[in-house]
PDB file of C-alpha atoms in Angstrom:
ATOM      1  CA  UNK A   1       0.000   0.000   0.000  1.00 86.00           C
ATOM      2  CA  UNK A   2       1.466   3.360  -1.104  1.00 91.00           C
ATOM      3  CA  UNK A   3       0.820   6.532   0.896  1.00 93.00           C
ATOM      4  CA  UNK A   4       1.251   9.497  -1.460  1.00 92.00           C
ATOM      5  CA  UNK A   5       1.608  13.037  -0.152  1.00 91.00           C
ATOM      6  CA  UNK A   6      -0.175  15.473  -2.472  1.00 89.00           C
ATOM      7  CA  UNK A   7       0.507  19.188  -2.865  1.00 84.00           C
ATOM      8  CA  UNK A   8      -1.839  20.115  -5.720  1.00 80.00           C
ATOM      9  CA  UNK A   9      -5.113  18.729  -7.062  1.00 77.00           C
ATOM     10  CA  UNK A  10      -3.736  18.231 -10.566  1.00 81.00           C
ATOM     11  CA  UNK A  11      -1.586  15.305  -9.487  1.00 83.00           C
ATOM     12  CA  UNK A  12      -2.067  11.965 -11.224  1.00 86.00           C
ATOM     13  CA  UNK A  13      -4.551   9.657  -9.537  1.00 86.00           C
ATOM     14  CA  UNK A  14      -6.811  12.396  -8.162  1.00 86.00           C
ATOM     15  CA  UNK A  15      -9.086  12.456 -11.216  1.00 87.00           C
ATOM     16  CA  UNK A  16     -12.079  10.769  -9.501  1.00 88.00           C
ATOM     17  CA  UNK A  17     -11.979  13.285  -6.664  1.00 85.00           C
ATOM     18  CA  UNK A  18     -11.057  16.502  -8.440  1.00 81.00           C
ATOM     19  CA  UNK A  19     -11.630  16.365 -12.192  1.00 79.00           C
ATOM     20  CA  UNK A  20     -14.251  13.805 -13.240  1.00 79.00           C
ATOM     21  CA  UNK A  21     -17.916  14.833 -13.380  1.00 79.00           C
ATOM     22  CA  UNK A  22     -20.649  12.623 -11.934  1.00 81.00           C
ATOM     23  CA  UNK A  23     -21.542  11.574 -15.495  1.00 79.00           C
ATOM     24  CA  UNK A  24     -17.931  10.645 -16.245  1.00 79.00           C
ATOM     25  CA  UNK A  25     -17.701   8.675 -13.014  1.00 83.00           C
ATOM     26  CA  UNK A  26     -20.854   6.774 -13.867  1.00 80.00           C
ATOM     27  CA  UNK A  27     -19.697   5.440 -17.268  1.00 71.00           C
ATOM     28  CA  UNK A  28     -23.076   4.154 -18.462  1.00 59.00           C
ATOM     29  CA  UNK A  29     -21.615   2.264 -21.430  1.00 55.00           C
ATOM     30  CA  UNK A  30     -19.301   0.223 -19.181  1.00 60.00           C
ATOM     31  CA  UNK A  31     -20.742   0.110 -15.622  1.00 61.00           C
ATOM     32  CA  UNK A  32     -17.974  -2.213 -14.451  1.00 62.00           C
ATOM     33  CA  UNK A  33     -15.478   0.583 -15.216  1.00 73.00           C
ATOM     34  CA  UNK A  34     -17.537   3.265 -13.520  1.00 90.00           C
ATOM     35  CA  UNK A  35     -16.716   4.739 -10.139  1.00 93.00           C
ATOM     36  CA  UNK A  36     -18.457   6.474  -7.276  1.00 94.00           C
ATOM     37  CA  UNK A  37     -17.172   8.494  -4.331  1.00 92.00           C
ATOM     38  CA  UNK A  38     -18.073   7.708  -0.722  1.00 93.00           C
ATOM     39  CA  UNK A  39     -17.483  10.297   1.998  1.00 90.00           C
ATOM     40  CA  UNK A  40     -16.855   9.794   5.730  1.00 90.00           C
ATOM     41  CA  UNK A  41     -15.548   6.716   7.555  1.00 93.00           C
ATOM     42  CA  UNK A  42     -19.041   5.460   8.415  1.00 94.00           C
ATOM     43  CA  UNK A  43     -20.222   5.471   4.807  1.00 95.00           C
ATOM     44  CA  UNK A  44     -16.973   3.942   3.542  1.00 96.00           C
ATOM     45  CA  UNK A  45     -17.201   1.135   6.116  1.00 97.00           C
ATOM     46  CA  UNK A  46     -20.721   0.265   4.948  1.00 97.00           C
ATOM     47  CA  UNK A  47     -19.613   0.155   1.299  1.00 97.00           C
ATOM     48  CA  UNK A  48     -16.696  -2.126   2.193  1.00 97.00           C
ATOM     49  CA  UNK A  49     -18.942  -4.356   4.283  1.00 96.00           C
ATOM     50  CA  UNK A  50     -21.350  -4.726   1.343  1.00 96.00           C
ATOM     51  CA  UNK A  51     -18.512  -5.885  -0.880  1.00 94.00           C
ATOM     52  CA  UNK A  52     -17.816  -2.823  -3.022  1.00 95.00           C
ATOM     53  CA  UNK A  53     -14.281  -2.747  -4.374  1.00 94.00           C
ATOM     54  CA  UNK A  54     -12.162   0.297  -3.400  1.00 95.00           C
ATOM     55  CA  UNK A  55      -9.990   1.962  -6.047  1.00 94.00           C
ATOM     56  CA  UNK A  56      -8.134   4.583  -4.000  1.00 94.00           C
ATOM     57  CA  UNK A  57      -8.502   6.586  -0.805  1.00 94.00           C
ATOM     58  CA  UNK A  58      -7.988  10.272  -0.020  1.00 92.00           C
ATOM     59  CA  UNK A  59      -7.820  11.574   3.523  1.00 90.00           C
ATOM     60  CA  UNK A  60      -6.339  14.197   5.778  1.00 88.00           C
ATOM     61  CA  UNK A  61      -2.915  13.235   7.014  1.00 87.00           C
ATOM     62  CA  UNK A  62      -4.028  12.956  10.636  1.00 88.00           C
ATOM     63  CA  UNK A  63      -6.663  10.364   9.752  1.00 90.00           C
ATOM     64  CA  UNK A  64      -4.098   7.828   8.549  1.00 90.00           C
ATOM     65  CA  UNK A  65      -3.663   6.828  12.185  1.00 90.00           C
ATOM     66  CA  UNK A  66      -7.086   8.093  13.272  1.00 90.00           C
ATOM     67  CA  UNK A  67     -10.542   7.730  11.714  1.00 90.00           C
ATOM     68  CA  UNK A  68      -9.266   5.910   8.602  1.00 92.00           C
ATOM     69  CA  UNK A  69      -7.013   3.452  10.398  1.00 94.00           C
ATOM     70  CA  UNK A  70      -9.458   0.523  10.496  1.00 96.00           C
ATOM     71  CA  UNK A  71     -10.498   1.210   6.886  1.00 96.00           C
ATOM     72  CA  UNK A  72      -6.891   1.011   5.745  1.00 95.00           C
ATOM     73  CA  UNK A  73      -6.468  -2.255   7.634  1.00 96.00           C
ATOM     74  CA  UNK A  74      -9.452  -3.786   5.817  1.00 96.00           C
ATOM     75  CA  UNK A  75      -8.197  -2.581   2.427  1.00 95.00           C
ATOM     76  CA  UNK A  76      -4.670  -3.818   3.160  1.00 93.00           C
ATOM     77  CA  UNK A  77      -6.054  -7.269   3.943  1.00 94.00           C
ATOM     78  CA  UNK A  78      -8.043  -7.319   0.716  1.00 92.00           C
ATOM     79  CA  UNK A  79      -4.973  -6.357  -1.299  1.00 91.00           C
ATOM     80  CA  UNK A  80      -3.014  -9.190   0.364  1.00 89.00           C
ATOM     81  CA  UNK A  81      -5.839 -11.598  -0.482  1.00 90.00           C
ATOM     82  CA  UNK A  82      -5.911 -10.522  -4.131  1.00 89.00           C
ATOM     83  CA  UNK A  83      -9.480  -9.223  -3.801  1.00 89.00           C
ATOM     84  CA  UNK A  84      -8.941  -5.825  -5.429  1.00 89.00           C
ATOM     85  CA  UNK A  85      -8.754  -5.453  -9.226  1.00 85.00           C
ATOM     86  CA  UNK A  86      -8.247  -2.749 -11.841  1.00 82.00           C
ATOM     87  CA  UNK A  87     -10.813  -1.986 -14.564  1.00 79.00           C
ATOM     88  CA  UNK A  88      -9.285  -4.719 -16.736  1.00 80.00           C
ATOM     89  CA  UNK A  89      -9.830  -7.342 -14.048  1.00 83.00           C
ATOM     90  CA  UNK A  90      -6.173  -7.643 -13.079  1.00 86.00           C
ATOM     91  CA  UNK A  91      -5.282  -8.118  -9.415  1.00 90.00           C
ATOM     92  CA  UNK A  92      -3.997  -4.907  -7.818  1.00 88.00           C
ATOM     93  CA  UNK A  93      -0.862  -5.327  -5.709  1.00 86.00           C
ATOM     94  CA  UNK A  94      -0.355  -1.701  -4.697  1.00 88.00           C
ATOM     95  CA  UNK A  95      -3.293   0.343  -3.396  1.00 93.00           C
ATOM     96  CA  UNK A  96      -2.838   4.135  -3.445  1.00 94.00           C
ATOM     97  CA  UNK A  97      -3.711   6.281  -0.424  1.00 95.00           C
ATOM     98  CA  UNK A  98      -3.518  10.009  -1.118  1.00 93.00           C
ATOM     99  CA  UNK A  99      -3.079  12.388   1.787  1.00 91.00           C
ATOM    100  CA  UNK A 100      -2.598  16.097   2.317  1.00 84.00           C
ATOM    101  CA  UNK A 101      -3.422  18.958   4.629  1.00 81.00           C
ATOM    102  CA  UNK A 102      -6.958  20.012   5.491  1.00 80.00           C
ATOM    103  CA  UNK A 103      -6.991  23.203   3.418  1.00 78.00           C
ATOM    104  CA  UNK A 104      -5.927  21.438   0.235  1.00 77.00           C
ATOM    105  CA  UNK A 105      -8.587  18.758   0.619  1.00 75.00           C
ATOM    106  CA  UNK A 106     -11.181  21.387   1.492  1.00 73.00           C
ATOM    107  CA  UNK A 107     -10.639  22.952  -1.926  1.00 72.00           C
ATOM    108  CA  UNK A 108     -11.994  19.757  -3.539  1.00 64.00           C
ATOM    109  CA  UNK A 109     -15.514  20.559  -2.390  1.00 55.00           C
ATOM    110  CA  UNK A 110     -15.440  24.113  -1.132  1.00 50.00           C
ATOM    111  CA  UNK A 111     -16.184  22.988   2.402  1.00 44.00           C
ATOM    112  CA  UNK A 112     -14.557  20.914   5.099  1.00 49.00           C
ATOM    113  CA  UNK A 113     -14.710  17.242   4.139  1.00 51.00           C
ATOM    114  CA  UNK A 114     -17.011  14.992   6.107  1.00 51.00           C
ATOM    115  CA  UNK A 115     -14.624  13.559   8.687  1.00 62.00           C
ATOM    116  CA  UNK A 116     -11.800  14.178   6.209  1.00 79.00           C
ATOM    117  CA  UNK A 117     -11.949  10.827   4.371  1.00 89.00           C
ATOM    118  CA  UNK A 118     -12.994  10.026   0.780  1.00 91.00           C
ATOM    119  CA  UNK A 119     -12.861   6.711  -1.047  1.00 94.00           C
ATOM    120  CA  UNK A 120     -13.350   5.935  -4.727  1.00 94.00           C
ATOM    121  CA  UNK A 121     -15.139   2.635  -5.329  1.00 95.00           C
ATOM    122  CA  UNK A 122     -15.797   0.609  -8.440  1.00 93.00           C
ATOM    123  CA  UNK A 123     -19.400   0.286  -9.538  1.00 93.00           C
ATOM    124  CA  UNK A 124     -20.989  -3.110 -10.032  1.00 90.00           C
ATOM    125  CA  UNK A 125     -23.222  -4.479 -12.758  1.00 88.00           C
ATOM    126  CA  UNK A 126     -26.822  -4.068 -11.651  1.00 91.00           C
ATOM    127  CA  UNK A 127     -29.394  -6.871 -11.378  1.00 93.00           C
ATOM    128  CA  UNK A 128     -32.460  -7.093 -13.606  1.00 94.00           C
ATOM    129  CA  UNK A 129     -35.873  -5.961 -12.417  1.00 96.00           C
ATOM    130  CA  UNK A 130     -36.980  -9.602 -12.129  1.00 96.00           C
ATOM    131  CA  UNK A 131     -33.935 -10.506 -10.042  1.00 96.00           C
ATOM    132  CA  UNK A 132     -34.382  -7.605  -7.685  1.00 95.00           C
ATOM    133  CA  UNK A 133     -38.098  -8.265  -7.193  1.00 95.00           C
ATOM    134  CA  UNK A 134     -37.709 -11.972  -6.451  1.00 95.00           C
ATOM    135  CA  UNK A 135     -38.955 -12.718  -2.919  1.00 95.00           C
ATOM    136  CA  UNK A 136     -39.712  -9.000  -2.324  1.00 97.00           C
ATOM    137  CA  UNK A 137     -42.994  -7.884  -0.708  1.00 98.00           C
ATOM    138  CA  UNK A 138     -42.659  -4.118  -0.671  1.00 98.00           C
ATOM    139  CA  UNK A 139     -40.696  -2.181  -3.262  1.00 98.00           C
ATOM    140  CA  UNK A 140     -40.385   1.494  -4.131  1.00 98.00           C
ATOM    141  CA  UNK A 141     -40.472   2.902  -7.662  1.00 98.00           C
ATOM    142  CA  UNK A 142     -38.823   6.322  -8.038  1.00 97.00           C
ATOM    143  CA  UNK A 143     -40.193   8.089 -11.094  1.00 95.00           C
ATOM    144  CA  UNK A 144     -38.123  11.049 -12.377  1.00 93.00           C
ATOM    145  CA  UNK A 145     -36.969  12.274  -8.960  1.00 95.00           C
ATOM    146  CA  UNK A 146     -33.872  14.324  -9.761  1.00 93.00           C
ATOM    147  CA  UNK A 147     -32.832  15.985  -6.512  1.00 94.00           C
ATOM    148  CA  UNK A 148     -29.812  14.258  -4.947  1.00 95.00           C
ATOM    149  CA  UNK A 149     -30.910  15.089  -1.411  1.00 95.00           C
ATOM    150  CA  UNK A 150     -34.336  13.543  -1.964  1.00 96.00           C
ATOM    151  CA  UNK A 151     -32.840  10.398  -3.489  1.00 97.00           C
ATOM    152  CA  UNK A 152     -30.529   9.953  -0.514  1.00 97.00           C
ATOM    153  CA  UNK A 153     -33.337  10.555   1.985  1.00 97.00           C
ATOM    154  CA  UNK A 154     -35.695   8.118   0.207  1.00 98.00           C
ATOM    155  CA  UNK A 155     -33.067   5.365   0.317  1.00 98.00           C
ATOM    156  CA  UNK A 156     -32.391   6.060   3.986  1.00 97.00           C
ATOM    157  CA  UNK A 157     -36.098   5.683   4.761  1.00 98.00           C
ATOM    158  CA  UNK A 158     -36.355   2.591   2.550  1.00 98.00           C
ATOM    159  CA  UNK A 159     -33.526   0.898   4.461  1.00 97.00           C
ATOM    160  CA  UNK A 160     -34.914   1.899   7.858  1.00 97.00           C
ATOM    161  CA  UNK A 161     -38.569   1.072   7.208  1.00 97.00           C
ATOM    162  CA  UNK A 162     -38.405  -2.322   5.537  1.00 95.00           C
ATOM    163  CA  UNK A 163     -38.542  -1.664   1.787  1.00 98.00           C
ATOM    164  CA  UNK A 164     -37.071  -4.691   0.027  1.00 98.00           C
ATOM    165  CA  UNK A 165     -35.870  -3.033  -3.190  1.00 98.00           C
ATOM    166  CA  UNK A 166     -35.921   0.208  -5.171  1.00 98.00           C
ATOM    167  CA  UNK A 167     -36.509   0.652  -8.909  1.00 98.00           C
ATOM    168  CA  UNK A 168     -35.762   3.918 -10.705  1.00 97.00           C
ATOM    169  CA  UNK A 169     -36.873   5.324 -14.039  1.00 94.00           C
ATOM    170  CA  UNK A 170     -33.991   6.475 -16.286  1.00 90.00           C
ATOM    171  CA  UNK A 171     -34.888  10.139 -15.712  1.00 88.00           C
ATOM    172  CA  UNK A 172     -34.141   9.876 -11.997  1.00 94.00           C
ATOM    173  CA  UNK A 173     -30.969  10.880 -10.177  1.00 93.00           C
ATOM    174  CA  UNK A 174     -28.232   8.259  -9.948  1.00 94.00           C
ATOM    175  CA  UNK A 175     -28.306   6.744  -6.430  1.00 96.00           C
ATOM    176  CA  UNK A 176     -24.508   6.549  -6.465  1.00 95.00           C
ATOM    177  CA  UNK A 177     -24.234  10.300  -6.873  1.00 93.00           C
ATOM    178  CA  UNK A 178     -21.782  11.552  -4.252  1.00 91.00           C
ATOM    179  CA  UNK A 179     -24.276  13.796  -2.433  1.00 91.00           C
ATOM    180  CA  UNK A 180     -27.050  11.187  -2.551  1.00 95.00           C
ATOM    181  CA  UNK A 181     -24.738   8.661  -0.887  1.00 96.00           C
ATOM    182  CA  UNK A 182     -23.764  11.188   1.783  1.00 93.00           C
ATOM    183  CA  UNK A 183     -27.383  12.158   2.559  1.00 94.00           C
ATOM    184  CA  UNK A 184     -28.375   8.491   2.780  1.00 96.00           C
ATOM    185  CA  UNK A 185     -25.591   7.948   5.367  1.00 95.00           C
ATOM    186  CA  UNK A 186     -24.503   4.954   3.273  1.00 95.00           C
ATOM    187  CA  UNK A 187     -27.921   3.293   3.446  1.00 96.00           C
ATOM    188  CA  UNK A 188     -28.015   3.259  -0.358  1.00 96.00           C
ATOM    189  CA  UNK A 189     -25.678   0.269  -0.095  1.00 97.00           C
ATOM    190  CA  UNK A 190     -28.172  -1.623   2.096  1.00 97.00           C
ATOM    191  CA  UNK A 191     -31.143  -1.690  -0.299  1.00 97.00           C
ATOM    192  CA  UNK A 192     -31.010  -3.563  -3.624  1.00 97.00           C
ATOM    193  CA  UNK A 193     -31.800  -1.272  -6.567  1.00 97.00           C
ATOM    194  CA  UNK A 194     -31.751  -1.106 -10.333  1.00 96.00           C
ATOM    195  CA  UNK A 195     -32.984   0.932 -13.289  1.00 95.00           C
ATOM    196  CA  UNK A 196     -36.202   0.225 -15.187  1.00 94.00           C
ATOM    197  CA  UNK A 197     -35.520  -0.174 -18.887  1.00 78.00           C
ATOM    198  CA  UNK A 198     -32.507   2.110 -19.140  1.00 62.00           C
ATOM    199  CA  UNK A 199     -31.298   2.137 -22.720  1.00 48.00           C
ATOM    200  CA  UNK A 200     -34.154  -0.138 -23.831  1.00 47.00           C
ATOM    201  CA  UNK A 201     -36.830   1.724 -25.810  1.00 43.00           C
ATOM    202  CA  UNK A 202     -39.260  -1.209 -25.759  1.00 48.00           C
ATOM    203  CA  UNK A 203     -38.985  -1.468 -21.989  1.00 53.00           C
ATOM    204  CA  UNK A 204     -39.535   2.259 -21.367  1.00 52.00           C
ATOM    205  CA  UNK A 205     -42.662   2.183 -23.551  1.00 65.00           C
ATOM    206  CA  UNK A 206     -44.267  -0.340 -21.204  1.00 81.00           C
ATOM    207  CA  UNK A 207     -46.283   0.781 -18.201  1.00 89.00           C
ATOM    208  CA  UNK A 208     -45.149  -0.027 -14.684  1.00 94.00           C
ATOM    209  CA  UNK A 209     -48.068  -2.426 -14.466  1.00 93.00           C
ATOM    210  CA  UNK A 210     -46.870  -4.243 -17.604  1.00 94.00           C
ATOM    211  CA  UNK A 211     -43.494  -4.726 -15.913  1.00 95.00           C
ATOM    212  CA  UNK A 212     -44.561  -5.442 -12.326  1.00 97.00           C
ATOM    213  CA  UNK A 213     -47.862  -7.339 -12.636  1.00 97.00           C
ATOM    214  CA  UNK A 214     -46.177 -10.468 -14.082  1.00 96.00           C
ATOM    215  CA  UNK A 215     -43.897 -10.393 -11.028  1.00 97.00           C
ATOM    216  CA  UNK A 216     -46.900 -10.462  -8.687  1.00 97.00           C
ATOM    217  CA  UNK A 217     -46.997  -6.782  -7.714  1.00 98.00           C
ATOM    218  CA  UNK A 218     -49.878  -4.346  -7.515  1.00 97.00           C
ATOM    219  CA  UNK A 219     -48.917  -0.703  -8.006  1.00 97.00           C
ATOM    220  CA  UNK A 220     -49.785   2.152  -5.658  1.00 97.00           C
ATOM    221  CA  UNK A 221     -49.174   5.688  -6.946  1.00 96.00           C
ATOM    222  CA  UNK A 222     -48.838   8.433  -4.343  1.00 95.00           C
ATOM    223  CA  UNK A 223     -50.982  11.247  -5.749  1.00 92.00           C
ATOM    224  CA  UNK A 224     -53.849  13.504  -4.749  1.00 86.00           C
ATOM    225  CA  UNK A 225     -56.887  12.774  -6.927  1.00 86.00           C
ATOM    226  CA  UNK A 226     -60.641  12.616  -6.411  1.00 83.00           C
ATOM    227  CA  UNK A 227     -60.538   8.829  -6.077  1.00 86.00           C
ATOM    228  CA  UNK A 228     -57.355   8.496  -3.968  1.00 92.00           C
ATOM    229  CA  UNK A 229     -57.620   6.105  -1.031  1.00 95.00           C
ATOM    230  CA  UNK A 230     -55.925   6.594   2.306  1.00 93.00           C
ATOM    231  CA  UNK A 231     -52.830   4.713   3.427  1.00 94.00           C
ATOM    232  CA  UNK A 232     -55.019   2.826   5.886  1.00 93.00           C
ATOM    233  CA  UNK A 233     -57.271   1.372   3.157  1.00 94.00           C
ATOM    234  CA  UNK A 234     -57.857  -2.242   4.165  1.00 95.00           C
ATOM    235  CA  UNK A 235     -57.556  -3.688   0.660  1.00 96.00           C
ATOM    236  CA  UNK A 236     -54.334  -1.789   0.045  1.00 95.00           C
ATOM    237  CA  UNK A 237     -52.899  -2.924   3.369  1.00 95.00           C
ATOM    238  CA  UNK A 238     -53.782  -6.549   2.587  1.00 96.00           C
ATOM    239  CA  UNK A 239     -51.818  -6.715  -0.691  1.00 97.00           C
ATOM    240  CA  UNK A 240     -49.114  -9.363  -0.505  1.00 97.00           C
ATOM    241  CA  UNK A 241     -46.813  -7.563  -2.956  1.00 98.00           C
ATOM    242  CA  UNK A 242     -46.981  -3.823  -3.428  1.00 98.00           C
ATOM    243  CA  UNK A 243     -44.941  -1.298  -5.443  1.00 98.00           C
ATOM    244  CA  UNK A 244     -45.106   2.230  -4.001  1.00 98.00           C
ATOM    245  CA  UNK A 245     -44.589   4.804  -6.764  1.00 97.00           C
ATOM    246  CA  UNK A 246     -43.125   8.228  -5.951  1.00 97.00           C
ATOM    247  CA  UNK A 247     -43.107  11.147  -8.376  1.00 93.00           C
ATOM    248  CA  UNK A 248     -40.911  14.099  -9.171  1.00 86.00           C
ATOM    249  CA  UNK A 249     -40.580  17.034  -6.796  1.00 69.00           C
ATOM    250  CA  UNK A 250     -42.427  19.651  -8.838  1.00 73.00           C
ATOM    251  CA  UNK A 251     -45.156  18.061 -10.966  1.00 78.00           C
ATOM    252  CA  UNK A 252     -45.617  14.760  -9.151  1.00 84.00           C
ATOM    253  CA  UNK A 253     -46.422  11.612 -11.104  1.00 91.00           C
ATOM    254  CA  UNK A 254     -47.379  11.762 -14.801  1.00 91.00           C
ATOM    255  CA  UNK A 255     -51.081  11.315 -15.556  1.00 92.00           C
ATOM    256  CA  UNK A 256     -50.344   8.042 -17.371  1.00 92.00           C
ATOM    257  CA  UNK A 257     -48.672   6.527 -14.295  1.00 94.00           C
ATOM    258  CA  UNK A 258     -51.569   7.590 -12.048  1.00 94.00           C
ATOM    259  CA  UNK A 259     -54.171   6.310 -14.533  1.00 93.00           C
ATOM    260  CA  UNK A 260     -52.484   2.926 -14.907  1.00 95.00           C
ATOM    261  CA  UNK A 261     -51.884   2.323 -11.174  1.00 96.00           C
ATOM    262  CA  UNK A 262     -53.903  -0.282  -9.297  1.00 96.00           C
ATOM    263  CA  UNK A 263     -54.262   2.165  -6.399  1.00 97.00           C
ATOM    264  CA  UNK A 264     -53.932   5.928  -6.140  1.00 96.00           C
ATOM    265  CA  UNK A 265     -52.990   6.713  -2.557  1.00 96.00           C
ATOM    266  CA  UNK A 266     -52.994   9.912  -0.528  1.00 93.00           C
ATOM    267  CA  UNK A 267     -51.575  10.884   2.844  1.00 90.00           C
ATOM    268  CA  UNK A 268     -54.250  12.566   4.998  1.00 88.00           C
ATOM    269  CA  UNK A 269     -53.336  16.234   5.564  1.00 85.00           C
ATOM    270  CA  UNK A 270     -54.368  18.957   8.005  1.00 89.00           C
ATOM    271  CA  UNK A 271     -54.504  22.760   7.847  1.00 92.00           C
ATOM    272  CA  UNK A 272     -55.104  22.860   4.105  1.00 84.00           C
ATOM    273  CA  UNK A 273     -51.652  21.481   3.272  1.00 85.00           C
ATOM    274  CA  UNK A 274     -51.908  19.564   0.009  1.00 79.00           C
ATOM    275  CA  UNK A 275     -48.566  17.785  -0.208  1.00 81.00           C
ATOM    276  CA  UNK A 276     -45.299  16.797   1.445  1.00 88.00           C
ATOM    277  CA  UNK A 277     -41.777  16.811   0.115  1.00 91.00           C
ATOM    278  CA  UNK A 278     -41.257  13.519  -1.746  1.00 94.00           C
ATOM    279  CA  UNK A 279     -38.679  12.308   0.783  1.00 95.00           C
ATOM    280  CA  UNK A 280     -41.013  13.012   3.721  1.00 95.00           C
ATOM    281  CA  UNK A 281     -43.926  11.413   1.876  1.00 94.00           C
ATOM    282  CA  UNK A 282     -41.851   8.307   1.206  1.00 96.00           C
ATOM    283  CA  UNK A 283     -41.114   7.849   4.910  1.00 97.00           C
ATOM    284  CA  UNK A 284     -44.795   8.146   5.824  1.00 97.00           C
ATOM    285  CA  UNK A 285     -45.864   5.711   3.087  1.00 96.00           C
ATOM    286  CA  UNK A 286     -43.126   3.176   3.834  1.00 97.00           C
ATOM    287  CA  UNK A 287     -44.010   3.141   7.527  1.00 97.00           C
ATOM    288  CA  UNK A 288     -47.766   2.845   6.893  1.00 96.00           C
ATOM    289  CA  UNK A 289     -47.484   0.133   4.265  1.00 95.00           C
TER     290      UNK A 289
END
């Protein structure tokens, strides 16, 4: 394991942290070559525990023997075991740990780093919708939610409140976006997820019912309409397999999604309030259902 002292952000090896955009990190054409950035020791530990493969680590100098010490021990053991590979699949024998002073690292984000530790991880190939829904009872479908904070908060609630899996439409924010991961406190790694029909025109032309009914699911769209039922509806509560559909922050769910849903569900409100933030609504719905 090589510890490399850095003095400027243009140094080789810092591309994932300082120069690659979220889109470049994602690498849609070759997911196995894509990367994501995890911040803070807690989040990094969860990613390691769930089997994600680290590529490099960047931390304040003082954390080498402090908050990052146990993380480095885990990575060192994986290197010794031959469990870390490059994007060509070759075993990595020398893992790079970049370190520098607090002010230099602060310039990466414009604010003090969360606990001063960042780790670049390799993305994994995602499961199919059928694979992710196997044996699941309650899943969440995120439809065109683009705010990173909301995505992170929805995943945190999904992990905490018993949602078995999450599906996302291609127009939604990437769950492995750096801020989404941070807001979720690493809980994104605890809930299986995948995209619905990304890059497949035939798949995206199908309704959610077309995709989920053959897998045993009824769909429940969270929307305020004249025929919406409450979360406590007895028939809704009795469904063995249910997909809870959440819409975008501004316009909510498209009319087509609402029209095609098996249930349209509302959260009872007081004081004339007509809606909740999508992340808050998700927590209420997950708990109730």
